[in-house]
Amino acid sequence: MANELVEQILDYLANHEEANSLDIADAFNQDHQKIIGAIKSLESIGDMITVEQASRKKWELTAEGQHVVEHGSHEAAVYNAIPENGISQADIMKSVPYAKIGSSKALAAGWIKIDKSKNSVMVRKAVPSIVDSIQNHLKDFSNIPDNAKGDYKKRKLLQEIIIKSVNIRKGSNFSTKIVKQEADLTADLLVNGAWKEKKFKPYNFDALGSALEVGHLHPLLKVRSEFRKIFLEMGFIEMATNNYVESSFWNFDALFQPQQHPARDAHDTFFISEPRTSSNFPNEYLEKVKQVHSKGGYGSQGYGYDWKIEEAQKNLLRTHTTAVSARMLYKLMQQGEFKPVRYFSIDRVFRNETLDATHLAEFHQVEGVVADYNLTLGDLIGTLYEFFKKLGITQLEFKPAYNPYTEPSMEIFCFHNGLGKWIEIGNSGLFRPEMLQPMGFPENVNVIAWGLSLERPTMIKYGINNIRDLVGPKVDLQMVYDNPLCRLQK
Ligand code: PHE
C-alpha cells in the first residue's frame, strides 16, 4: 500500500541521519520510482522531511558486455574455438562472433599464434590453458578497481550511467506517524477549539490557481476588430448599422435597382410580414428616385417602367450594408454642402440563400465608401491595394462585373498563398450618377465603394472549412474558447 510505503520510509529515516532514495529502494527491494513517488507525497506534508536532489554514477554492462558474461571474452572465445591441430584463420573469422578483435587480443596476450608457413594462414593455441579473467570481472564488476572499469569502458563492455535520486533528512516537523493535515480553517474548528490540536497544510503560493470562467470573443469578432482598426487607420468613420430591418426603398430603389430586378424576389430576399411596410420617406428625394427609375435624368434614360411606391414600401431584412451607405450619403447631402468623407461599416446582412458549406442565410458585410471630388477607377484600385495590403494581401486582380448601382464595377480577386490560387474576395465600383445625383451630389463628386464578407477571411484565417463550424447551433464552444488572437500580418 502506498501509505504503508510512506510510513516505512519514515521509520527508515528515524534510524538514519540521511537517506538516499536509491538505498531505500535497495533496502526495501522496491522500484525506485515508487520510492520517489512516496517521498514526493511526504514532501507535500509541511516540514516532515527535507529533500535535496542527488545524482549517482552507476556502472552497467553494455550489450556487448552482456555477451561476454554469457559466452566468455572475445579472446577466450577465439582460443576455445581452436582445435588441437589449429584452424585456418578464415574459418575462425567465420565461426566466432567478434573474432577480429578476439584474435588480436588473444595474440597480444600470447594465447595464440599465427602460422603463415602453409598456403592458408593457420591459427594455433600457444598455451595449454587460459583463465578468462575478463569474463570473471564482468560477472561481478562491482568489486573491480576503477581503472579496470575504465579499460572495460574503452572496450565498450561497461558503461557509466547517471541516476538521479534524492537525499532526504528529517524535517523540523518530523514524526513517524502521518497526521492528517487540515486544508481549511472552518467555523467548526474555531468554535469547538479543535484548531489548537490540528496541523494545517501550508499555503502553496506557487499554485497556478484554477482557470477563470471568463468571456471569449468569437473569431468573427476578432477579425472584425482587425478590419475596424484598418479602416480607422485609413481615416474612415464607422456608420451606424443598427437597423437589420430596412425598407425596399433604401435597400434597392435608392441604389437604382429596378423594381423587377431578380434580387428583389422573395427567393433572394427575406421580406417582413409585420410590419409589412414603411411609409416615412423623404418626399422630395423619393420623387427624384421615382423619376430616375421611370424616366431617367442626369444624362441617363432610366429604366422606363412604371415605378410603384408600394414596391418601395415593402420591409425586408437588409440584403447588403450598401443600404446603410445610401442612407448616409443622402444624409451627407442634406447638410447642404458637400464635404469629402470616408465611411465604413461591418455588420450583418441577410439573404434567402440555399444553405451549404460556404453559405448561410446571414453573414457579415465589410463595406468601405469614399466620396470626393473627381475620383476615378484608379483611385478605387489604389485604395483597394492599400486596404488589402494592411490585411497582408498584396496580389490583387480585378474582373469587370455588374451591379445596378455601380459603373464600372469590379469583382476583386486575391492570390491565396495557402490554397495556391486566385479566389474572389469582394465586389466594388463607382456609384452611378443615377444613385448619387438625386441625393444632390455635385456632378464632379464621385463615390468609390467596395464590399466583402467577414466570414470568408475568418474561415481562411482560422482554417475553418465549413461555415456551420463558425456560425450557428453546431459551433463548438471549445473552438471559441481556444482559438487564438487574430493578428493580420502587415
Ligand atoms: N453591395 C455589394 C454586395 O452586396 C457589395 C458592394 C458594395 C459592391 C459597394 C459595390 C460597391 O455584394
Short mmCIF file of C-alpha atoms and ligand atoms in Angstrom, two decimals:
data_model
loop_
_atom_site.label_atom_id
_atom_site.label_comp_id
_atom_site.label_asym_id
_atom_site.label_seq_id
_atom_site.Cartn_x
_atom_site.Cartn_y
_atom_site.Cartn_z
CA MET A 1 0.00 0.00 0.00
CA ALA A 2 1.18 3.45 -0.85
CA ASN A 3 0.61 4.75 2.66
CA GLU A 4 2.46 1.80 4.15
CA LEU A 5 5.45 2.63 2.00
CA VAL A 6 5.36 6.24 3.20
CA GLU A 7 5.42 5.10 6.83
CA GLN A 8 8.18 2.58 6.12
CA ILE A 9 10.27 5.40 4.73
CA LEU A 10 9.64 7.48 7.86
CA ASP A 11 10.70 4.56 10.05
CA TYR A 12 13.81 4.13 7.96
CA LEU A 13 14.62 7.82 8.26
CA ALA A 14 14.08 7.69 12.03
CA ASN A 15 17.18 5.46 12.18
CA HIS A 16 19.28 7.33 9.63
CA GLU A 17 20.75 10.81 9.59
CA GLU A 18 20.29 10.99 5.86
CA ALA A 19 18.94 8.51 3.35
CA ASN A 20 19.25 8.27 -0.38
CA SER A 21 16.25 7.12 -2.40
CA LEU A 22 18.31 4.53 -4.26
CA ASP A 23 19.50 2.99 -1.00
CA ILE A 24 15.94 2.95 0.30
CA ALA A 25 14.81 1.24 -2.90
CA ASP A 26 17.53 -1.37 -2.37
CA ALA A 27 16.75 -1.83 1.29
CA PHE A 28 13.02 -2.28 0.64
CA ASN A 29 13.56 -4.17 -2.60
CA GLN A 30 11.19 -1.70 -4.25
CA ASP A 31 11.09 0.07 -7.57
CA HIS A 32 12.99 3.39 -7.31
CA GLN A 33 10.16 5.34 -8.95
CA LYS A 34 7.74 4.15 -6.27
CA ILE A 35 10.10 5.39 -3.56
CA ILE A 36 10.36 8.76 -5.32
CA GLY A 37 6.55 8.97 -5.51
CA ALA A 38 6.24 8.27 -1.77
CA ILE A 39 8.92 10.85 -0.97
CA LYS A 40 7.08 13.45 -3.06
CA SER A 41 3.89 12.88 -1.13
CA LEU A 42 5.83 13.17 2.14
CA GLU A 43 7.39 16.38 0.92
CA SER A 44 3.96 17.91 0.39
CA ILE A 45 3.19 17.44 4.08
CA GLY A 46 4.79 20.53 5.58
CA ASP A 47 8.29 20.18 7.04
CA MET A 48 8.07 16.44 7.65
CA ILE A 49 11.24 15.83 5.70
CA THR A 50 13.71 17.86 3.69
CA VAL A 51 14.56 16.72 0.22
CA GLU A 52 17.54 17.52 -1.92
CA GLN A 53 18.40 16.38 -5.42
CA ALA A 54 21.28 13.99 -5.86
CA SER A 55 22.77 12.09 -8.71
CA ARG A 56 24.89 9.00 -8.73
CA LYS A 57 27.00 7.33 -11.30
CA LYS A 58 26.44 3.69 -11.87
CA TRP A 59 28.34 1.13 -13.89
CA GLU A 60 26.36 -1.07 -16.20
CA LEU A 61 27.09 -3.80 -18.76
CA THR A 62 26.69 -2.84 -22.39
CA ALA A 63 25.02 -5.34 -24.73
CA GLU A 64 28.50 -6.48 -25.77
CA GLY A 65 29.49 -6.79 -22.11
CA GLN A 66 26.44 -8.94 -21.52
CA HIS A 67 27.58 -11.16 -24.38
CA VAL A 68 30.95 -11.58 -22.69
CA VAL A 69 29.29 -12.54 -19.41
CA GLU A 70 27.29 -15.23 -21.21
CA HIS A 71 29.84 -16.52 -23.75
CA GLY A 72 33.26 -15.55 -22.45
CA SER A 73 35.55 -12.74 -23.57
CA HIS A 74 36.16 -12.39 -27.29
CA GLU A 75 39.78 -13.56 -26.92
CA ALA A 76 38.73 -16.60 -24.86
CA ALA A 77 36.05 -17.44 -27.46
CA VAL A 78 38.75 -17.42 -30.16
CA TYR A 79 41.12 -19.51 -28.02
CA ASN A 80 38.40 -22.02 -27.18
CA ALA A 81 37.41 -22.41 -30.84
CA ILE A 82 40.87 -23.60 -31.87
CA PRO A 83 41.16 -27.41 -32.12
CA GLU A 84 44.29 -29.46 -31.32
CA ASN A 85 45.85 -29.04 -34.78
CA GLY A 86 44.92 -25.45 -35.35
CA ILE A 87 42.36 -23.92 -37.66
CA SER A 88 42.54 -21.69 -40.70
CA GLN A 89 42.21 -18.01 -39.93
CA ALA A 90 39.36 -17.76 -42.42
CA ASP A 91 37.34 -20.40 -40.55
CA ILE A 92 37.86 -18.69 -37.20
CA MET A 93 36.62 -15.40 -38.66
CA LYS A 94 33.50 -17.11 -39.97
CA SER A 95 32.59 -19.18 -36.94
CA VAL A 96 33.34 -16.97 -33.91
CA PRO A 97 31.46 -13.72 -33.16
CA TYR A 98 33.80 -10.71 -32.56
CA ALA A 99 36.65 -12.91 -33.95
CA LYS A 100 38.65 -9.99 -35.30
CA ILE A 101 39.04 -8.19 -32.00
CA GLY A 102 39.21 -11.54 -30.18
CA SER A 103 42.17 -12.72 -32.29
CA SER A 104 44.18 -9.57 -31.86
CA LYS A 105 43.60 -9.55 -28.08
CA ALA A 106 44.45 -13.28 -27.82
CA LEU A 107 47.58 -12.69 -29.86
CA ALA A 108 48.64 -9.79 -27.63
CA ALA A 109 48.04 -11.96 -24.56
CA GLY A 110 50.21 -14.68 -26.07
CA TRP A 111 47.33 -17.19 -26.05
CA ILE A 112 47.52 -17.97 -29.76
CA LYS A 113 50.00 -17.80 -32.56
CA ILE A 114 49.63 -17.31 -36.30
CA ASP A 115 51.36 -19.72 -38.64
CA LYS A 116 51.92 -18.38 -42.16
CA SER A 117 54.16 -21.25 -43.40
CA LYS A 118 51.26 -23.07 -45.13
CA ASN A 119 49.12 -21.96 -48.06
CA SER A 120 46.36 -20.84 -45.81
CA VAL A 121 47.12 -18.85 -42.68
CA MET A 122 46.67 -21.09 -39.64
CA VAL A 123 45.84 -20.16 -36.05
CA ARG A 124 47.11 -22.34 -33.22
CA LYS A 125 46.96 -22.35 -29.44
CA ALA A 126 50.18 -21.03 -27.86
CA VAL A 127 49.46 -22.05 -24.25
CA PRO A 128 47.85 -25.20 -22.85
CA SER A 129 45.12 -23.35 -20.90
CA ILE A 130 43.85 -19.89 -20.10
CA VAL A 131 41.92 -18.09 -17.37
CA ASP A 132 39.20 -15.76 -18.70
CA SER A 133 39.59 -13.01 -16.13
CA ILE A 134 37.60 -10.56 -18.24
CA GLN A 135 34.51 -12.73 -18.03
CA ASN A 136 35.09 -13.18 -14.31
CA HIS A 137 35.48 -9.44 -13.83
CA LEU A 138 32.35 -8.59 -15.74
CA LYS A 139 30.28 -11.21 -13.94
CA ASP A 140 30.79 -9.20 -10.77
CA PHE A 141 32.15 -5.83 -11.77
CA SER A 142 31.14 -4.02 -8.58
CA ASN A 143 34.39 -5.07 -6.91
CA ILE A 144 36.95 -4.37 -9.60
CA PRO A 145 39.10 -1.26 -9.32
CA ASP A 146 38.08 1.93 -11.11
CA ASN A 147 40.94 1.91 -13.61
CA ALA A 148 39.92 -1.58 -14.72
CA LYS A 149 36.38 -0.33 -15.16
CA GLY A 150 37.83 2.47 -17.28
CA ASP A 151 39.56 -0.10 -19.50
CA TYR A 152 36.32 -2.04 -19.94
CA LYS A 153 34.58 1.21 -20.76
CA LYS A 154 37.13 1.82 -23.54
CA ARG A 155 36.38 -1.68 -24.85
CA LYS A 156 32.67 -0.77 -24.72
CA LEU A 157 31.91 -3.64 -22.37
CA LEU A 158 30.91 -1.40 -19.46
CA GLN A 159 29.24 1.99 -19.44
CA GLU A 160 28.73 4.59 -16.78
CA ILE A 161 25.25 5.99 -16.39
CA ILE A 162 23.95 8.75 -14.16
CA ILE A 163 20.95 8.04 -11.98
CA LYS A 164 19.04 10.88 -10.48
CA SER A 165 17.90 10.33 -6.94
CA VAL A 166 17.11 12.37 -3.82
CA ASN A 167 18.61 12.57 -0.36
CA ILE A 168 16.16 13.00 2.47
CA ARG A 169 16.59 14.15 6.04
CA LYS A 170 14.27 14.69 8.97
CA GLY A 171 12.40 17.99 8.78
CA SER A 172 11.50 20.31 11.66
CA ASN A 173 8.12 18.60 11.96
CA PHE A 174 9.42 15.06 11.57
CA SER A 175 7.39 12.23 13.02
CA THR A 176 6.96 8.59 12.08
CA LYS A 177 3.18 8.96 12.07
CA ILE A 178 1.36 10.96 9.43
CA VAL A 179 -1.16 13.28 10.96
CA LYS A 180 -3.87 14.30 8.52
CA GLN A 181 -3.48 17.99 7.85
CA GLU A 182 -6.40 20.36 7.65
CA ALA A 183 -6.72 22.31 4.44
CA ASP A 184 -9.38 24.71 5.72
CA LEU A 185 -9.83 26.57 8.96
CA THR A 186 -13.57 26.02 9.27
CA ALA A 187 -16.09 27.69 11.58
CA ASP A 188 -16.49 24.33 13.39
CA LEU A 189 -12.78 24.07 14.14
CA LEU A 190 -12.85 27.59 15.55
CA VAL A 191 -15.98 27.13 17.67
CA ASN A 192 -15.02 23.82 19.29
CA GLY A 193 -11.39 24.86 19.72
CA ALA A 194 -10.11 21.84 17.80
CA TRP A 195 -7.91 24.12 15.74
CA LYS A 196 -5.40 24.18 18.62
CA GLU A 197 -4.57 20.49 18.15
CA LYS A 198 -4.83 20.37 14.38
CA LYS A 199 -1.99 20.56 11.91
CA PHE A 200 -2.65 22.78 8.95
CA LYS A 201 -1.45 22.33 5.46
CA PRO A 202 0.89 25.17 4.49
CA TYR A 203 -0.25 27.52 1.77
CA ASN A 204 1.17 26.78 -1.64
CA PHE A 205 1.91 30.19 -3.02
CA ASP A 206 3.26 28.66 -6.22
CA ALA A 207 -0.05 27.05 -7.16
CA LEU A 208 -1.30 28.30 -10.51
CA GLY A 209 -4.92 28.61 -9.44
CA SER A 210 -7.84 27.41 -11.49
CA ALA A 211 -8.63 28.95 -14.85
CA LEU A 212 -11.13 31.78 -14.65
CA GLU A 213 -14.54 31.47 -16.25
CA VAL A 214 -14.29 34.47 -18.50
CA GLY A 215 -15.88 35.50 -21.75
CA HIS A 216 -14.28 34.66 -25.08
CA LEU A 217 -14.53 36.58 -28.28
CA HIS A 218 -15.86 34.70 -31.27
CA PRO A 219 -13.34 34.57 -34.14
CA LEU A 220 -15.65 36.72 -36.28
CA LEU A 221 -15.47 39.46 -33.69
CA LYS A 222 -11.70 39.21 -33.52
CA VAL A 223 -11.36 39.57 -37.28
CA ARG A 224 -13.94 42.35 -37.25
CA SER A 225 -11.89 44.37 -34.81
CA GLU A 226 -8.83 43.97 -37.05
CA PHE A 227 -10.84 45.26 -40.05
CA ARG A 228 -12.14 48.10 -37.94
CA LYS A 229 -8.57 49.07 -36.99
CA ILE A 230 -7.55 49.13 -40.65
CA PHE A 231 -10.43 51.41 -41.60
CA LEU A 232 -9.74 53.70 -38.66
CA GLU A 233 -6.05 53.87 -39.59
CA MET A 234 -7.11 54.93 -43.08
CA GLY A 235 -9.28 57.74 -41.72
CA PHE A 236 -12.69 56.12 -42.18
CA ILE A 237 -15.67 56.81 -39.92
CA GLU A 238 -17.92 53.95 -38.83
CA MET A 239 -21.54 54.12 -39.98
CA ALA A 240 -24.36 53.16 -37.61
CA THR A 241 -25.69 49.82 -38.83
CA ASN A 242 -28.21 49.03 -36.09
CA ASN A 243 -31.16 48.52 -38.43
CA TYR A 244 -31.42 44.99 -39.74
CA VAL A 245 -34.95 45.76 -40.93
CA GLU A 246 -34.88 48.11 -43.87
CA SER A 247 -37.34 49.29 -46.47
CA SER A 248 -37.02 48.21 -50.08
CA PHE A 249 -36.64 51.91 -50.82
CA TRP A 250 -33.24 52.24 -49.13
CA ASN A 251 -32.12 48.70 -49.82
CA PHE A 252 -32.95 48.78 -53.56
CA ASP A 253 -34.65 51.86 -55.04
CA ALA A 254 -32.19 54.43 -53.69
CA LEU A 255 -29.48 52.27 -55.25
CA PHE A 256 -31.09 52.45 -58.69
CA GLN A 257 -32.01 48.79 -58.50
CA PRO A 258 -35.12 48.35 -60.70
CA GLN A 259 -38.27 47.03 -59.03
CA GLN A 260 -38.43 43.94 -61.23
CA HIS A 261 -34.77 43.04 -60.52
CA PRO A 262 -34.49 39.32 -59.59
CA ALA A 263 -32.67 40.17 -56.32
CA ARG A 264 -35.93 41.76 -55.13
CA ASP A 265 -37.66 38.41 -55.41
CA ALA A 266 -38.71 36.51 -52.28
CA HIS A 267 -36.28 33.80 -53.39
CA ASP A 268 -33.36 36.09 -52.65
CA THR A 269 -34.73 38.44 -50.03
CA PHE A 270 -36.46 37.94 -46.69
CA PHE A 271 -39.48 40.24 -46.69
CA ILE A 272 -41.01 41.21 -43.36
CA SER A 273 -44.66 40.47 -42.72
CA GLU A 274 -45.07 42.50 -39.54
CA PRO A 275 -44.74 45.48 -40.03
CA ARG A 276 -45.02 44.76 -43.72
CA THR A 277 -44.39 48.27 -44.98
CA SER A 278 -42.66 51.55 -44.20
CA SER A 279 -44.20 54.89 -45.04
CA ASN A 280 -41.85 57.54 -43.79
CA PHE A 281 -39.69 58.58 -46.75
CA PRO A 282 -38.17 61.98 -47.62
CA ASN A 283 -40.69 63.07 -50.23
CA GLU A 284 -38.62 65.31 -52.42
CA TYR A 285 -35.88 62.70 -52.71
CA LEU A 286 -38.38 59.88 -53.27
CA GLU A 287 -39.82 61.81 -56.21
CA LYS A 288 -36.35 62.12 -57.74
CA VAL A 289 -35.72 58.39 -57.29
CA LYS A 290 -39.06 57.59 -58.92
CA GLN A 291 -38.17 59.95 -61.77
CA VAL A 292 -34.75 58.49 -62.46
CA HIS A 293 -36.12 54.92 -62.46
CA SER A 294 -39.09 55.61 -64.71
CA LYS A 295 -37.95 58.45 -66.96
CA GLY A 296 -34.22 58.89 -66.41
CA GLY A 297 -32.31 62.14 -65.96
CA TYR A 298 -28.72 63.30 -65.21
CA GLY A 299 -27.74 62.04 -68.65
CA SER A 300 -29.45 58.65 -68.14
CA GLN A 301 -32.53 57.30 -69.88
CA GLY A 302 -33.61 55.37 -66.77
CA TYR A 303 -35.36 52.02 -66.96
CA GLY A 304 -38.62 53.31 -68.44
CA TYR A 305 -41.04 51.36 -66.25
CA ASP A 306 -43.90 52.34 -64.01
CA TRP A 307 -42.20 52.84 -60.60
CA LYS A 308 -44.54 51.97 -57.73
CA ILE A 309 -44.35 53.31 -54.17
CA GLU A 310 -45.96 50.06 -52.90
CA GLU A 311 -42.91 48.10 -54.02
CA ALA A 312 -40.53 50.58 -52.33
CA GLN A 313 -42.51 50.41 -49.07
CA LYS A 314 -42.01 46.68 -48.51
CA ASN A 315 -39.93 45.94 -45.44
CA LEU A 316 -37.15 43.39 -45.58
CA LEU A 317 -34.04 42.21 -43.77
CA ARG A 318 -31.34 44.28 -45.44
CA THR A 319 -29.55 42.27 -48.11
CA HIS A 320 -26.43 44.44 -48.01
CA THR A 321 -24.95 47.24 -45.94
CA THR A 322 -24.93 49.37 -49.08
CA ALA A 323 -28.44 50.31 -47.89
CA VAL A 324 -26.72 51.97 -44.92
CA SER A 325 -24.27 53.69 -47.26
CA ALA A 326 -27.21 55.05 -49.29
CA ARG A 327 -28.84 56.48 -46.18
CA MET A 328 -25.53 58.03 -45.04
CA LEU A 329 -24.77 59.57 -48.43
CA TYR A 330 -28.28 61.01 -48.61
CA LYS A 331 -27.85 62.41 -45.09
CA LEU A 332 -24.46 63.88 -46.03
CA MET A 333 -26.02 65.93 -48.82
CA GLN A 334 -28.86 67.04 -46.53
CA GLN A 335 -26.24 69.09 -44.67
CA GLY A 336 -26.36 71.45 -47.60
CA GLU A 337 -22.79 71.45 -48.75
CA PHE A 338 -20.65 68.53 -49.92
CA LYS A 339 -17.60 67.60 -47.86
CA PRO A 340 -15.34 64.64 -48.74
CA VAL A 341 -15.99 61.64 -46.47
CA ARG A 342 -14.77 58.12 -45.81
CA TYR A 343 -17.29 55.74 -44.28
CA PHE A 344 -17.15 52.11 -43.34
CA SER A 345 -19.34 49.50 -41.71
CA ILE A 346 -19.07 45.85 -40.66
CA ASP A 347 -22.35 44.23 -39.81
CA ARG A 348 -24.91 41.58 -40.57
CA VAL A 349 -26.86 41.20 -43.82
CA PHE A 350 -29.46 38.60 -44.77
CA ARG A 351 -30.09 36.67 -47.96
CA ASN A 352 -32.54 33.90 -48.68
CA GLU A 353 -29.83 31.56 -49.92
CA THR A 354 -29.68 27.80 -50.27
CA LEU A 355 -27.56 26.82 -47.28
CA ASP A 356 -24.37 24.89 -47.86
CA ALA A 357 -20.82 24.61 -46.51
CA THR A 358 -19.96 28.16 -47.51
CA HIS A 359 -23.34 29.95 -47.47
CA LEU A 360 -25.66 30.84 -44.64
CA ALA A 361 -28.80 32.99 -44.75
CA GLU A 362 -26.93 35.69 -42.87
CA PHE A 363 -23.39 36.92 -42.92
CA HIS A 364 -21.36 40.00 -42.11
CA GLN A 365 -20.52 42.51 -44.77
CA VAL A 366 -17.47 44.74 -44.62
CA GLU A 367 -18.12 47.90 -46.59
CA GLY A 368 -15.97 50.89 -47.42
CA VAL A 369 -17.13 54.12 -49.09
CA VAL A 370 -15.09 57.16 -50.17
CA ALA A 371 -16.74 60.30 -51.54
CA ASP A 372 -14.53 63.01 -53.00
CA TYR A 373 -14.09 65.28 -55.99
CA ASN A 374 -13.07 63.69 -59.28
CA LEU A 375 -12.40 60.18 -58.02
CA THR A 376 -11.59 57.66 -60.73
CA LEU A 377 -11.32 53.92 -61.20
CA GLY A 378 -7.60 54.43 -60.47
CA ASP A 379 -8.48 55.81 -57.05
CA LEU A 380 -10.66 52.78 -56.38
CA ILE A 381 -7.92 50.36 -57.42
CA GLY A 382 -5.28 52.25 -55.42
CA THR A 383 -7.48 52.34 -52.33
CA LEU A 384 -8.20 48.61 -52.62
CA TYR A 385 -4.48 47.83 -52.85
CA GLU A 386 -3.81 49.93 -49.79
CA PHE A 387 -6.71 48.38 -47.87
CA PHE A 388 -5.81 44.78 -48.68
CA LYS A 389 -2.10 45.39 -48.08
CA LYS A 390 -2.99 46.08 -44.46
CA LEU A 391 -4.58 42.63 -44.39
CA GLY A 392 -1.36 41.09 -45.66
CA ILE A 393 -2.78 40.64 -49.19
CA THR A 394 -0.60 42.17 -51.88
CA GLN A 395 -1.65 40.40 -55.07
CA LEU A 396 -4.99 41.58 -56.45
CA GLU A 397 -6.79 41.09 -59.75
CA PHE A 398 -9.97 42.75 -60.91
CA LYS A 399 -12.70 41.43 -63.15
CA PRO A 400 -15.41 43.58 -64.75
CA ALA A 401 -18.75 42.91 -63.10
CA TYR A 402 -22.26 44.29 -62.95
CA ASN A 403 -24.10 45.95 -60.07
CA PRO A 404 -27.19 48.09 -60.68
CA TYR A 405 -25.70 50.86 -58.52
CA THR A 406 -22.07 50.95 -59.69
CA GLU A 407 -20.45 51.66 -63.04
CA PRO A 408 -17.83 50.50 -63.67
CA SER A 409 -18.00 47.54 -61.28
CA MET A 410 -15.23 45.11 -60.45
CA GLU A 411 -15.03 41.83 -58.66
CA ILE A 412 -11.89 41.65 -56.51
CA PHE A 413 -9.71 38.53 -56.54
CA CYS A 414 -6.70 37.87 -54.37
CA PHE A 415 -4.00 35.27 -54.63
CA HIS A 416 -4.27 32.91 -51.71
CA ASN A 417 -0.83 31.53 -50.91
CA GLY A 418 -2.14 28.67 -48.80
CA LEU A 419 -4.58 27.46 -51.47
CA GLY A 420 -2.21 28.41 -54.28
CA LYS A 421 -4.94 30.00 -56.36
CA TRP A 422 -6.90 33.17 -57.04
CA ILE A 423 -10.08 33.48 -55.01
CA GLU A 424 -12.86 36.04 -55.16
CA ILE A 425 -12.93 38.21 -52.06
CA GLY A 426 -15.12 41.16 -52.85
CA ASN A 427 -17.06 43.43 -55.12
CA SER A 428 -16.58 47.11 -55.83
CA GLY A 429 -17.31 50.02 -58.10
CA LEU A 430 -18.08 53.72 -58.56
CA PHE A 431 -21.63 54.61 -57.55
CA ARG A 432 -23.71 55.62 -60.56
CA PRO A 433 -24.85 59.20 -61.14
CA GLU A 434 -28.44 57.80 -61.15
CA MET A 435 -27.86 56.95 -57.48
CA LEU A 436 -25.82 59.99 -56.39
CA GLN A 437 -27.37 62.91 -58.22
CA PRO A 438 -30.93 62.51 -56.92
CA MET A 439 -29.31 62.81 -53.47
CA GLY A 440 -27.90 66.16 -54.52
CA PHE A 441 -24.24 65.30 -55.13
CA PRO A 442 -22.40 67.75 -57.39
CA GLU A 443 -21.53 66.31 -60.79
CA ASN A 444 -17.78 66.43 -60.12
CA VAL A 445 -18.06 64.30 -56.98
CA ASN A 446 -17.57 60.56 -57.30
CA VAL A 447 -18.06 57.85 -54.73
CA ILE A 448 -15.99 54.67 -54.76
CA ALA A 449 -17.12 51.72 -52.69
CA TRP A 450 -16.41 48.07 -52.02
CA GLY A 451 -17.82 45.23 -50.04
CA LEU A 452 -16.68 41.84 -48.84
CA SER A 453 -17.80 39.23 -46.38
CA LEU A 454 -16.24 38.94 -42.94
CA GLU A 455 -16.80 35.18 -42.82
CA ARG A 456 -14.57 34.33 -45.74
CA PRO A 457 -11.32 35.84 -44.43
CA THR A 458 -12.17 34.49 -40.96
CA MET A 459 -12.58 30.95 -42.29
CA ILE A 460 -9.28 31.25 -44.14
CA LYS A 461 -7.52 32.78 -41.14
CA TYR A 462 -8.73 30.11 -38.69
CA GLY A 463 -8.65 27.19 -41.13
CA ILE A 464 -12.38 26.50 -40.90
CA ASN A 465 -13.81 24.71 -43.94
CA ASN A 466 -17.48 24.65 -43.10
CA ILE A 467 -19.27 27.87 -42.27
CA ARG A 468 -21.53 25.91 -39.90
CA ASP A 469 -18.49 25.34 -37.70
CA LEU A 470 -18.16 29.11 -37.42
CA VAL A 471 -21.75 30.32 -37.11
CA GLY A 472 -24.92 28.69 -35.84
CA PRO A 473 -26.04 25.95 -33.46
CA LYS A 474 -23.29 23.49 -34.41
CA VAL A 475 -20.47 25.76 -33.28
CA ASP A 476 -18.16 24.02 -30.82
CA LEU A 477 -17.81 26.44 -27.91
CA GLN A 478 -14.43 24.96 -27.09
CA MET A 479 -13.28 26.20 -30.51
CA VAL A 480 -14.37 29.70 -29.49
CA TYR A 481 -12.57 29.39 -26.12
CA ASP A 482 -9.37 28.05 -27.59
CA ASN A 483 -8.94 29.97 -30.83
CA PRO A 484 -6.01 32.34 -30.82
CA LEU A 485 -5.82 36.08 -31.15
CA CYS A 486 -6.26 37.38 -34.66
CA ARG A 487 -3.22 39.19 -35.99
CA LEU A 488 -3.25 40.03 -39.65
CA GLN A 489 0.33 40.11 -40.89
CA LYS A 490 1.06 43.55 -42.19
N1 PHE B 1 -23.32 45.57 -52.03
C1 PHE B 1 -22.45 44.71 -52.74
C2 PHE B 1 -22.76 43.26 -52.39
O1 PHE B 1 -23.73 43.00 -51.78
C3 PHE B 1 -21.01 44.99 -52.44
C4 PHE B 1 -20.63 46.32 -53.00
C5 PHE B 1 -20.51 47.39 -52.17
C6 PHE B 1 -20.38 46.46 -54.34
C7 PHE B 1 -20.17 48.61 -52.67
C8 PHE B 1 -20.01 47.67 -54.85
C9 PHE B 1 -19.90 48.74 -54.00
O2 PHE B 1 -22.03 42.36 -52.76
#
